[in-house]
XYZ file of C-alpha atoms in Angstrom:
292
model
C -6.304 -17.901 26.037
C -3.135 -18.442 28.139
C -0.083 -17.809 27.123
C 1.895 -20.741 25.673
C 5.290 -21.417 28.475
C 8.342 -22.752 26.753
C 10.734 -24.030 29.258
C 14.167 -24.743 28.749
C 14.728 -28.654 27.517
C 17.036 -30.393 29.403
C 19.000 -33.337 27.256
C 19.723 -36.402 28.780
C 23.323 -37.326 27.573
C 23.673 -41.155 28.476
C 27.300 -42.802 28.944
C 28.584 -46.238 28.828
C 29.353 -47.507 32.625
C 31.695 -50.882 33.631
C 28.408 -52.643 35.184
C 25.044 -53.038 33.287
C 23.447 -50.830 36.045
C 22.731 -47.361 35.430
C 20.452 -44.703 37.769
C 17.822 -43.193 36.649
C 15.770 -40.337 37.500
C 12.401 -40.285 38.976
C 10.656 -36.859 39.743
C 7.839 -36.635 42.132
C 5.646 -33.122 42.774
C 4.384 -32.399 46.327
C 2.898 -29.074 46.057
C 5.187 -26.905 44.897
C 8.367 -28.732 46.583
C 10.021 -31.251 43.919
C 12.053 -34.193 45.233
C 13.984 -36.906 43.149
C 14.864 -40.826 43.515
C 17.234 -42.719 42.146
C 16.832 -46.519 41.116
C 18.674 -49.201 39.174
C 17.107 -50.566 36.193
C 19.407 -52.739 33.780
C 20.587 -50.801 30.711
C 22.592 -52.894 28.232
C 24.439 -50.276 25.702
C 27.393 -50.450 23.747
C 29.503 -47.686 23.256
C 29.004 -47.239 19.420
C 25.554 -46.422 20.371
C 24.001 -44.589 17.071
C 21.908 -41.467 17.144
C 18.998 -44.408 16.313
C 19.506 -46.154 19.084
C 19.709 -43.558 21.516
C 16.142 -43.072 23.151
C 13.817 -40.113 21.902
C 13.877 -37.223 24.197
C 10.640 -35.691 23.705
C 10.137 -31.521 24.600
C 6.850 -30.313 25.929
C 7.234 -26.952 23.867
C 4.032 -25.261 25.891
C 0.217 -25.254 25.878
C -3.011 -23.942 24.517
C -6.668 -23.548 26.898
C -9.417 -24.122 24.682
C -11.953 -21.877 26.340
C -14.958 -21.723 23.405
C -16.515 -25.117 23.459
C -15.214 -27.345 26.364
C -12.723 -26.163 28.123
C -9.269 -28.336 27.998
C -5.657 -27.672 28.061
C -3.488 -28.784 24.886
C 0.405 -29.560 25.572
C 2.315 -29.037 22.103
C 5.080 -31.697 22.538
C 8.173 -31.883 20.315
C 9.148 -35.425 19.681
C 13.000 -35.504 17.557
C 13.661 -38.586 16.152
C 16.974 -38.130 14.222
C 18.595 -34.937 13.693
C 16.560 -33.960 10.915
C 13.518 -35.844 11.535
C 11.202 -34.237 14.386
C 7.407 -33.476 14.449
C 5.005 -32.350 16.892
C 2.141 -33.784 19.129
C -0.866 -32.105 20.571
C -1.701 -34.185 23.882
C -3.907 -33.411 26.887
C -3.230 -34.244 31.029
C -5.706 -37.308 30.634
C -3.677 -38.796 27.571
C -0.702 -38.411 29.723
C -2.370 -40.076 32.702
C -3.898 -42.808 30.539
C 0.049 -44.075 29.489
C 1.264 -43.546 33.204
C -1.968 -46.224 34.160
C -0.705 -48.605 30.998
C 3.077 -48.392 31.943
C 2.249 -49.078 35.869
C 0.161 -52.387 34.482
C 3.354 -53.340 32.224
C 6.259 -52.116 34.038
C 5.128 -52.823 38.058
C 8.679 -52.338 39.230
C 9.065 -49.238 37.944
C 7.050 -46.003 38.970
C 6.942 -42.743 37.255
C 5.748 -39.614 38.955
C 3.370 -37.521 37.006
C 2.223 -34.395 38.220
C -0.648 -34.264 40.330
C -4.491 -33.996 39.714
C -6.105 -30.955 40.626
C -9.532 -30.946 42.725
C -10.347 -28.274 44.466
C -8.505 -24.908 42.423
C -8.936 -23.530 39.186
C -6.816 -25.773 36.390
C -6.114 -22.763 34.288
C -4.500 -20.669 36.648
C -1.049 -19.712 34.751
C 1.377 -20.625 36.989
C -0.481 -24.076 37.853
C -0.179 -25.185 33.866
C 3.333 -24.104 34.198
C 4.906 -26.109 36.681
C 2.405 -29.188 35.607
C 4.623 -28.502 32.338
C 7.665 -28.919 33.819
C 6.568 -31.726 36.060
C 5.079 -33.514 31.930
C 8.809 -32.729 30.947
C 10.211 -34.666 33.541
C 7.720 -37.498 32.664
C 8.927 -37.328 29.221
C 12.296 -37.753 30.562
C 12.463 -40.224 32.561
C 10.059 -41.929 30.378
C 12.416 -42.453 27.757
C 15.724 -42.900 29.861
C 14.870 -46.848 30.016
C 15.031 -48.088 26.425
C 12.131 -51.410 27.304
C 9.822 -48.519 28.512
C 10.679 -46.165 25.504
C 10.663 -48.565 23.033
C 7.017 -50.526 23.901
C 4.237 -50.118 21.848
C 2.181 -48.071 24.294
C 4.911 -45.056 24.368
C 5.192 -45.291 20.465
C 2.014 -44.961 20.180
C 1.924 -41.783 22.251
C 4.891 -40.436 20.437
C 3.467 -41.460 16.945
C 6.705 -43.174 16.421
C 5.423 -45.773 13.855
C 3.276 -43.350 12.435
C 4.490 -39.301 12.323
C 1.846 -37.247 11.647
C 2.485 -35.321 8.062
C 1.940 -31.503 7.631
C -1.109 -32.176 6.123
C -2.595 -34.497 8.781
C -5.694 -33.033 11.089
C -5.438 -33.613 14.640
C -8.995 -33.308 16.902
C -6.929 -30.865 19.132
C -6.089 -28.853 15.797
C -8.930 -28.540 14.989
C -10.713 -27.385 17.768
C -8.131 -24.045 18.089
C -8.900 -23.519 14.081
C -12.995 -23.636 15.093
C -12.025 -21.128 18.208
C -10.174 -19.115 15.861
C -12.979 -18.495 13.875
C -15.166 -18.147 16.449
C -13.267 -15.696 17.916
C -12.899 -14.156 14.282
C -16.523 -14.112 13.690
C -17.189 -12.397 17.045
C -14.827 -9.657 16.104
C -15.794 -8.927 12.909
C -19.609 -8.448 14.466
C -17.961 -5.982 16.555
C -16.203 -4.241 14.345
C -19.565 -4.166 12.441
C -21.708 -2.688 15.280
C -18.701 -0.328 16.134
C -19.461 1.060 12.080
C -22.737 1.061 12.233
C -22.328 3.308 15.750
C -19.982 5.704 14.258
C -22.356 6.138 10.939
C -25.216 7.202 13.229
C -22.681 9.463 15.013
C -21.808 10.885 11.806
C -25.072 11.509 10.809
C -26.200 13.259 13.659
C -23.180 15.574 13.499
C -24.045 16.134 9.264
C -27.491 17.608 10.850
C -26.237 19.404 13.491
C -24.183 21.328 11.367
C -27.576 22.049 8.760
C -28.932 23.576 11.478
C -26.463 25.916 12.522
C -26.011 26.758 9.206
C -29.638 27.543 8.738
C -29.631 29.314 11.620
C -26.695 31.445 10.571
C -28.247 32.121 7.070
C -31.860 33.723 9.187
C -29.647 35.897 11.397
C -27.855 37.310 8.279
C -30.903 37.564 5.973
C -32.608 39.865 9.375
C -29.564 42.020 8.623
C -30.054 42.278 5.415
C -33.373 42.190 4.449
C -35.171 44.449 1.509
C -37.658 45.630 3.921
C -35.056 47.719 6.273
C -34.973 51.031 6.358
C -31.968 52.426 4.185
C -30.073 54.763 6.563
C -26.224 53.704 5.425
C -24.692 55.373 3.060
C -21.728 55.425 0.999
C -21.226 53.840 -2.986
C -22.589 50.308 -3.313
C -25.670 51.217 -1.058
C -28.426 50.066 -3.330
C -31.130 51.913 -0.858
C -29.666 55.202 -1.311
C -29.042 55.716 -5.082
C -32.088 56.886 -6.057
C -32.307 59.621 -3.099
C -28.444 60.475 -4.161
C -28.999 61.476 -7.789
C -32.060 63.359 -6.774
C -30.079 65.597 -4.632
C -27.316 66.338 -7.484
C -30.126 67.767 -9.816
C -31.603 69.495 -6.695
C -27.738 70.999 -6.484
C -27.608 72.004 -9.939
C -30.463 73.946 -10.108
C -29.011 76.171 -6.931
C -27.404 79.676 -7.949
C -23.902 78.505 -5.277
C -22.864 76.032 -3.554
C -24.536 77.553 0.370
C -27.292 75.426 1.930
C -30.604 75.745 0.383
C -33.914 74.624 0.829
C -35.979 73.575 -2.055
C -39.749 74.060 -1.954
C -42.283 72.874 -4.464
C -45.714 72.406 -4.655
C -45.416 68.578 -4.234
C -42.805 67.856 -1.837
C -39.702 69.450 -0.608
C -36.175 68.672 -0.657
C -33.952 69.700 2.308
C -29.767 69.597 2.037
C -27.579 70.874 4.465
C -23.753 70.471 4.204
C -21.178 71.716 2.313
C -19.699 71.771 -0.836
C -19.797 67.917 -2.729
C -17.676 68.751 -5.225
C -14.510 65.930 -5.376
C -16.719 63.944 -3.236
C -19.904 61.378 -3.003
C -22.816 63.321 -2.972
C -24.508 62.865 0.375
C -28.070 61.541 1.545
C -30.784 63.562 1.031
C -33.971 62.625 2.780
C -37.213 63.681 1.117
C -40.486 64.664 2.872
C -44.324 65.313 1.757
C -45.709 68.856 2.688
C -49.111 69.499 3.337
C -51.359 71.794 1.858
């Protein structure tokens, strides 16, 4: 959607003159080059002219592309009645070509210049819907700077003078930007949704990644410590070696001193070498089968 261009309005301030001929302005767009006439049109006016009486001076406040269902460019224009009585209009290049054709069949002698059709370039190009702004503001203006043009039914109708739309009243233009809204709502929230969705399945995959590893952590620990290895660490807490341990204290008690020995029996024999384990954790003592 373009972004709405609010250009600056330019009043018209109208004074009493001696003669009952006043000039007005009338813009005409070549291109990009602007140039203005002048003409005479009679303007009676008194000089206690009331804020009523003075004609409306309407502000093309900026414009909207539709760009979901047809595609068509929506001028927001400000029309200010009294001082505290304004409201807005939404009106399109064809309504404002469709009064120019009605006040060229009414009015003959007097030609306003609206801005240019369009055939061969692209209408939404930015700074094409800006200066055909500023060329509908100066069709506004001069518009209303002749009070027989201003005041016929034609431009009242295109103002809503008679008839000023409420707050509550539903334009076609209105409601075509509240349908693209919620288009363009309804497309966002389905990719918000397939954004969540993506993320979810991201998550999950990460939940199982991290199973694994920890599955793969808990075999290379259990190989480490499994029952089944041979018990050749010792030390207190060694579950593997406290058996063989308190075997070799009653092997040391039944020894006449504390010098190495070597116990023989008809079974098996226990072998010890190392000194004195008194103060101290008794150490290993590995047992071996003799044969007969």
């Amino acid at each position: 959607m373009a972004t709405p261009f609010v250009p600056v309005p330019v009043p018209i301030e109208r004074a009493p003159r001696p003669d009952s001929k006043s000039p007005v302005t009338r813009a005409r767009l070549n291109g990009t080059e602007r140039s203005v006439e002048y003409s005479s049109c009679p303007l009676p006016e008194t000089p206690g002219q009331s804020w009523e009486e003075r004609p409306i001076t309407p502000t093309v406040l900026g414009y909207e592309v539709m760009e979901e269902r047809a595609k068509f460019t929506v001028y927001k224009v400000l029309v200010k009645k009294t001082v505290d009585e304004s409201w807005v209009v939404f009106r399109r290049y064809t309504d404002f070509s469709r009064l120019n054709d009605k006040l060229k069949d009414m009015f003959p002698g007097f030609r306003l210049s609206l801005p240019p059709k369009r055939w061969f370039k692209d209408n939404y190009e930015t700074e094409f819907l800006e200066d055909r702004q500023l060329g509908l503001q100066t069709f506004l203006q001069n518009l209303v700077a002749h009070k027989d043009i201003s005041n016929c039914a034609a431009v009242r109708e295109f103002l809503c003078l008679d008839d000023p739309p409420g707050p509550f009243d539903s334009l076609e233009e209105s409601r075509a930007f509240c349908e693209t809204l919620e288009e363009c709502n309804y497309r966002l929230q389905k990719e918000l949704l397939d954004k969540q969705r993506e993320i979810n399945c991201l998550k999950k995959t990460l939940e199982e990644k991290e199973r694994h590893i920890q599955t793969l952590e808990g075999r290379i620990n259990g190989d480490v410590l499994t029952p089944d290895s041979p018990c050749c660490v010792s030390g207190a807490g060694s579950d593997c070696s406290l058996d063989v341990e308190s075997s070799a204290v009653e092997a040391d008690q039944e020894l006449p001193d504390e010098t190495p020995a070597v116990l023989r029996s008809s079974q098996g024999s226990v072998c010890w070498c190392g000194p004195s384990i008194s103060g101290a954790s008794p150490p290993v003592v590995q047992v071996t089968a003799l044969d007969h």
